[in-house]
mmCIF file of C-alpha atoms in Angstrom:
data_model
loop_
_atom_site.group_PDB
_atom_site.id
_atom_site.type_symbol
_atom_site.label_atom_id
_atom_site.label_comp_id
_atom_site.label_asym_id
_atom_site.label_seq_id
_atom_site.Cartn_x
_atom_site.Cartn_y
_atom_site.Cartn_z
ATOM 1 C CA UNK A 1 190.572 84.396 171.730
ATOM 2 C CA UNK A 2 192.473 83.175 168.476
ATOM 3 C CA UNK A 3 193.315 84.514 165.102
ATOM 4 C CA UNK A 4 193.353 88.321 163.901
ATOM 5 C CA UNK A 5 191.118 89.889 166.257
ATOM 6 C CA UNK A 6 192.329 93.637 165.589
ATOM 7 C CA UNK A 7 193.632 94.569 162.304
ATOM 8 C CA UNK A 8 194.891 97.855 161.259
ATOM 9 C CA UNK A 9 195.610 98.432 157.594
ATOM 10 C CA UNK A 10 196.945 101.998 158.024
ATOM 11 C CA UNK A 11 198.669 104.086 160.908
ATOM 12 C CA UNK A 12 199.064 102.862 164.346
ATOM 13 C CA UNK A 13 196.781 101.389 167.168
ATOM 14 C CA UNK A 14 197.823 101.500 170.726
ATOM 15 C CA UNK A 15 196.026 98.836 172.469
ATOM 16 C CA UNK A 16 197.858 98.696 175.904
ATOM 17 C CA UNK A 17 196.733 97.342 178.918
ATOM 18 C CA UNK A 18 194.192 95.022 177.921
ATOM 19 C CA UNK A 19 192.907 91.727 178.992
ATOM 20 C CA UNK A 20 193.542 89.139 175.878
ATOM 21 C CA UNK A 21 191.920 86.235 177.530
ATOM 22 C CA UNK A 22 195.321 84.845 178.393
ATOM 23 C CA UNK A 23 198.425 85.792 180.147
ATOM 24 C CA UNK A 24 200.464 85.963 176.944
ATOM 25 C CA UNK A 25 199.003 89.136 175.426
ATOM 26 C CA UNK A 26 198.042 89.919 171.861
ATOM 27 C CA UNK A 27 200.633 87.697 170.151
ATOM 28 C CA UNK A 28 198.958 86.151 167.260
ATOM 29 C CA UNK A 29 195.737 88.298 167.450
ATOM 30 C CA UNK A 30 196.598 91.360 165.654
ATOM 31 C CA UNK A 31 197.724 92.128 162.208
ATOM 32 C CA UNK A 32 198.981 95.573 160.964
ATOM 33 C CA UNK A 33 201.015 98.342 162.969
ATOM 34 C CA UNK A 34 199.413 97.646 166.445
ATOM 35 C CA UNK A 35 201.243 98.608 169.845
ATOM 36 C CA UNK A 36 200.459 96.277 172.633
ATOM 37 C CA UNK A 37 203.661 96.499 175.098
ATOM 38 C CA UNK A 38 201.666 95.790 178.256
ATOM 39 C CA UNK A 39 198.574 93.877 178.957
ATOM 40 C CA UNK A 40 196.515 92.708 181.960
ATOM 41 C CA UNK A 41 197.536 89.437 183.318
ATOM 42 C CA UNK A 42 195.865 87.172 185.801
ATOM 43 C CA UNK A 43 197.528 86.910 189.025
ATOM 44 C CA UNK A 44 196.674 84.963 192.538
ATOM 45 C CA UNK A 45 197.782 86.081 195.926
ATOM 46 C CA UNK A 46 196.800 84.456 199.498
ATOM 47 C CA UNK A 47 197.076 86.331 202.826
ATOM 48 C CA UNK A 48 198.726 83.475 204.499
ATOM 49 C CA UNK A 49 201.521 81.404 203.198
ATOM 50 C CA UNK A 50 201.239 79.029 206.152
ATOM 51 C CA UNK A 51 197.991 78.152 208.157
ATOM 52 C CA UNK A 52 197.315 75.386 210.678
ATOM 53 C CA UNK A 53 195.093 72.705 209.863
ATOM 54 C CA UNK A 54 191.426 74.243 209.793
ATOM 55 C CA UNK A 55 193.037 77.531 209.390
ATOM 56 C CA UNK A 56 191.896 80.077 206.467
ATOM 57 C CA UNK A 57 193.682 82.242 204.095
ATOM 58 C CA UNK A 58 191.858 84.771 201.988
ATOM 59 C CA UNK A 59 192.564 84.246 198.254
ATOM 60 C CA UNK A 60 192.446 86.788 195.617
ATOM 61 C CA UNK A 61 192.388 86.466 191.762
ATOM 62 C CA UNK A 62 193.386 89.825 190.319
ATOM 63 C CA UNK A 63 193.135 91.175 186.756
ATOM 64 C CA UNK A 64 194.666 94.627 187.712
ATOM 65 C CA UNK A 65 198.343 93.904 187.070
ATOM 66 C CA UNK A 66 200.318 94.170 183.829
ATOM 67 C CA UNK A 67 202.759 91.608 182.160
ATOM 68 C CA UNK A 68 205.612 93.754 183.721
ATOM 69 C CA UNK A 69 204.161 93.488 187.417
ATOM 70 C CA UNK A 70 202.784 96.958 187.718
ATOM 71 C CA UNK A 71 199.442 97.952 188.796
ATOM 72 C CA UNK A 72 197.386 99.150 186.019
ATOM 73 C CA UNK A 73 195.840 102.437 186.062
ATOM 74 C CA UNK A 74 193.100 104.381 184.366
ATOM 75 C CA UNK A 75 190.324 101.633 184.748
ATOM 76 C CA UNK A 76 189.812 97.997 184.922
ATOM 77 C CA UNK A 77 188.184 95.103 183.462
ATOM 78 C CA UNK A 78 184.346 95.140 183.612
ATOM 79 C CA UNK A 79 182.684 93.652 186.727
ATOM 80 C CA UNK A 80 181.195 90.434 186.558
ATOM 81 C CA UNK A 81 184.003 88.244 184.815
ATOM 82 C CA UNK A 82 183.701 84.687 186.298
ATOM 83 C CA UNK A 83 186.470 83.124 188.353
ATOM 84 C CA UNK A 84 186.558 79.605 189.234
ATOM 85 C CA UNK A 85 188.529 78.482 192.350
ATOM 86 C CA UNK A 86 189.870 74.995 193.042
ATOM 87 C CA UNK A 87 192.284 73.648 195.690
ATOM 88 C CA UNK A 88 194.024 70.730 197.113
ATOM 89 C CA UNK A 89 194.219 69.676 200.857
ATOM 90 C CA UNK A 90 191.201 71.650 201.690
ATOM 91 C CA UNK A 91 188.181 73.681 200.640
ATOM 92 C CA UNK A 92 187.243 77.098 199.123
ATOM 93 C CA UNK A 93 184.259 79.068 199.386
ATOM 94 C CA UNK A 94 183.017 80.355 197.360
ATOM 95 C CA UNK A 95 183.946 78.024 194.373
ATOM 96 C CA UNK A 96 182.566 80.385 191.790
ATOM 97 C CA UNK A 97 183.128 84.165 192.072
ATOM 98 C CA UNK A 98 182.738 87.281 189.923
ATOM 99 C CA UNK A 99 185.267 90.091 189.571
ATOM 100 C CA UNK A 100 184.190 93.515 190.997
ATOM 101 C CA UNK A 101 186.837 96.240 190.055
ATOM 102 C CA UNK A 102 189.128 93.618 188.578
ATOM 103 C CA UNK A 103 189.369 91.398 191.860
ATOM 104 C CA UNK A 104 187.389 88.363 193.058
ATOM 105 C CA UNK A 105 188.021 86.551 196.381
ATOM 106 C CA UNK A 106 187.650 83.309 197.837
ATOM 107 C CA UNK A 107 188.506 81.768 201.485
ATOM 108 C CA UNK A 108 190.620 78.677 201.492
ATOM 109 C CA UNK A 109 190.288 76.419 204.377
ATOM 110 C CA UNK A 110 193.030 73.764 205.252
ATOM 111 C CA UNK A 111 191.913 70.134 205.974
ATOM 112 C CA UNK A 112 194.986 68.126 205.535
ATOM 113 C CA UNK A 113 198.563 68.943 206.324
ATOM 114 C CA UNK A 114 201.081 69.405 203.455
ATOM 115 C CA UNK A 115 201.564 71.967 200.629
ATOM 116 C CA UNK A 116 198.197 72.999 199.452
ATOM 117 C CA UNK A 117 197.453 74.490 196.008
ATOM 118 C CA UNK A 118 194.722 77.066 195.317
ATOM 119 C CA UNK A 119 193.957 77.678 191.715
ATOM 120 C CA UNK A 120 192.036 80.476 189.876
ATOM 121 C CA UNK A 121 190.777 80.167 186.278
ATOM 122 C CA UNK A 122 189.488 82.817 184.106
ATOM 123 C CA UNK A 123 189.045 82.619 180.475
ATOM 124 C CA UNK A 124 190.666 79.022 180.495
ATOM 125 C CA UNK A 125 193.864 80.529 182.169
ATOM 126 C CA UNK A 126 194.947 78.926 185.485
ATOM 127 C CA UNK A 127 197.203 80.270 187.878
ATOM 128 C CA UNK A 128 197.909 78.868 191.374
ATOM 129 C CA UNK A 129 199.536 79.801 194.630
ATOM 130 C CA UNK A 130 200.802 77.459 197.570
ATOM 131 C CA UNK A 131 199.836 77.473 201.093
ATOM 132 C CA UNK A 132 201.492 75.429 203.679
ATOM 133 C CA UNK A 133 198.835 73.835 206.049
ATOM 134 C CA UNK A 134 200.211 72.153 209.050
ATOM 135 C CA UNK A 135 199.455 70.827 212.517
ATOM 136 C CA UNK A 136 202.794 72.079 214.014
ATOM 137 C CA UNK A 137 203.062 75.461 215.550
ATOM 138 C CA UNK A 138 206.176 77.754 216.272
ATOM 139 C CA UNK A 139 206.989 79.928 219.172
ATOM 140 C CA UNK A 140 209.838 82.075 219.638
ATOM 141 C CA UNK A 141 210.889 85.018 221.868
ATOM 142 C CA UNK A 142 211.483 87.094 218.545
ATOM 143 C CA UNK A 143 208.285 86.094 216.942
ATOM 144 C CA UNK A 144 205.147 88.028 217.007
ATOM 145 C CA UNK A 145 201.246 87.235 217.887
ATOM 146 C CA UNK A 146 199.847 89.734 215.478
ATOM 147 C CA UNK A 147 202.048 89.558 212.280
ATOM 148 C CA UNK A 148 203.178 85.997 212.938
ATOM 149 C CA UNK A 149 201.512 82.751 211.274
ATOM 150 C CA UNK A 150 202.860 80.183 213.733
ATOM 151 C CA UNK A 151 205.171 78.893 210.851
ATOM 152 C CA UNK A 152 208.826 78.191 211.696
ATOM 153 C CA UNK A 153 209.740 81.023 209.527
ATOM 154 C CA UNK A 154 207.307 83.519 210.886
ATOM 155 C CA UNK A 155 206.557 82.415 214.760
ATOM 156 C CA UNK A 156 204.416 83.409 217.465
ATOM 157 C CA UNK A 157 205.748 85.074 220.382
ATOM 158 C CA UNK A 158 203.630 83.628 223.225
ATOM 159 C CA UNK A 159 203.106 80.119 224.189
ATOM 160 C CA UNK A 160 199.507 81.156 224.775
ATOM 161 C CA UNK A 161 198.983 81.989 221.194
ATOM 162 C CA UNK A 162 200.658 78.734 220.289
ATOM 163 C CA UNK A 163 198.394 76.997 222.411
ATOM 164 C CA UNK A 164 195.483 78.673 220.987
ATOM 165 C CA UNK A 165 196.305 78.036 217.368
ATOM 166 C CA UNK A 166 197.297 74.399 217.580
ATOM 167 C CA UNK A 167 195.068 71.799 215.570
ATOM 168 C CA UNK A 168 194.053 68.770 217.746
ATOM 169 C CA UNK A 169 197.068 66.192 217.705
ATOM 170 C CA UNK A 170 199.516 69.100 216.626
ATOM 171 C CA UNK A 171 202.683 70.116 218.372
ATOM 172 C CA UNK A 172 203.785 73.664 219.643
ATOM 173 C CA UNK A 173 207.340 73.876 219.321
ATOM 174 C CA UNK A 174 208.906 76.188 221.500
ATOM 175 C CA UNK A 175 212.331 77.712 220.813
ATOM 176 C CA UNK A 176 215.132 78.098 223.433
ATOM 177 C CA UNK A 177 214.721 81.401 225.414
ATOM 178 C CA UNK A 178 213.188 83.062 228.354
ATOM 179 C CA UNK A 179 209.428 83.782 228.006
ATOM 180 C CA UNK A 180 207.891 86.254 230.251
ATOM 181 C CA UNK A 181 204.878 88.596 230.473
ATOM 182 C CA UNK A 182 201.263 88.114 229.144
ATOM 183 C CA UNK A 183 200.569 85.175 227.372
ATOM 184 C CA UNK A 184 203.604 83.195 229.027
ATOM 185 C CA UNK A 185 202.594 82.851 232.709
ATOM 186 C CA UNK A 186 199.890 80.977 234.399
ATOM 187 C CA UNK A 187 199.309 78.517 231.730
ATOM 188 C CA UNK A 188 197.893 75.022 231.910
ATOM 189 C CA UNK A 189 198.859 72.162 229.507
ATOM 190 C CA UNK A 190 196.697 69.221 229.274
#
């Protein structure tokens, strides 16, 4: 969108919390006394910031947040807005999605180690998020098999979980400590 799309010659028009086809808001798109202090922006999030090779992360493109970071209330953009997802170091499925209640999702699958970028594009606006894809898995006595993701900063708790998540050719890094209990005894390592 460009040019004066909303023009008011008298009084004041309040046009807050709209999607303007970009993350910049109404600048250059209005004339007259028009108030647009908050507007919808396209955001992107991933369910996992680190995945093993062949691991997955759910990616969410979101048109429900305002430029100030708050969640918009009182409605959402129309369903059916097209979103195109692209990525590096892996694949996304589906490639094209459509908003429902202001969001569209895809699944990213990492295929190569490194920092992957997953992008979402709506109306020419492109936003991205990074996901670390790695072959190394980390285990620590202070980790968690449920909320951990196997990264060095968020390790698994049991050696068995680390073994089950490591990719072929990968390495399970076991931090110093005493590992006992389920998931740490009677293990066979080939």
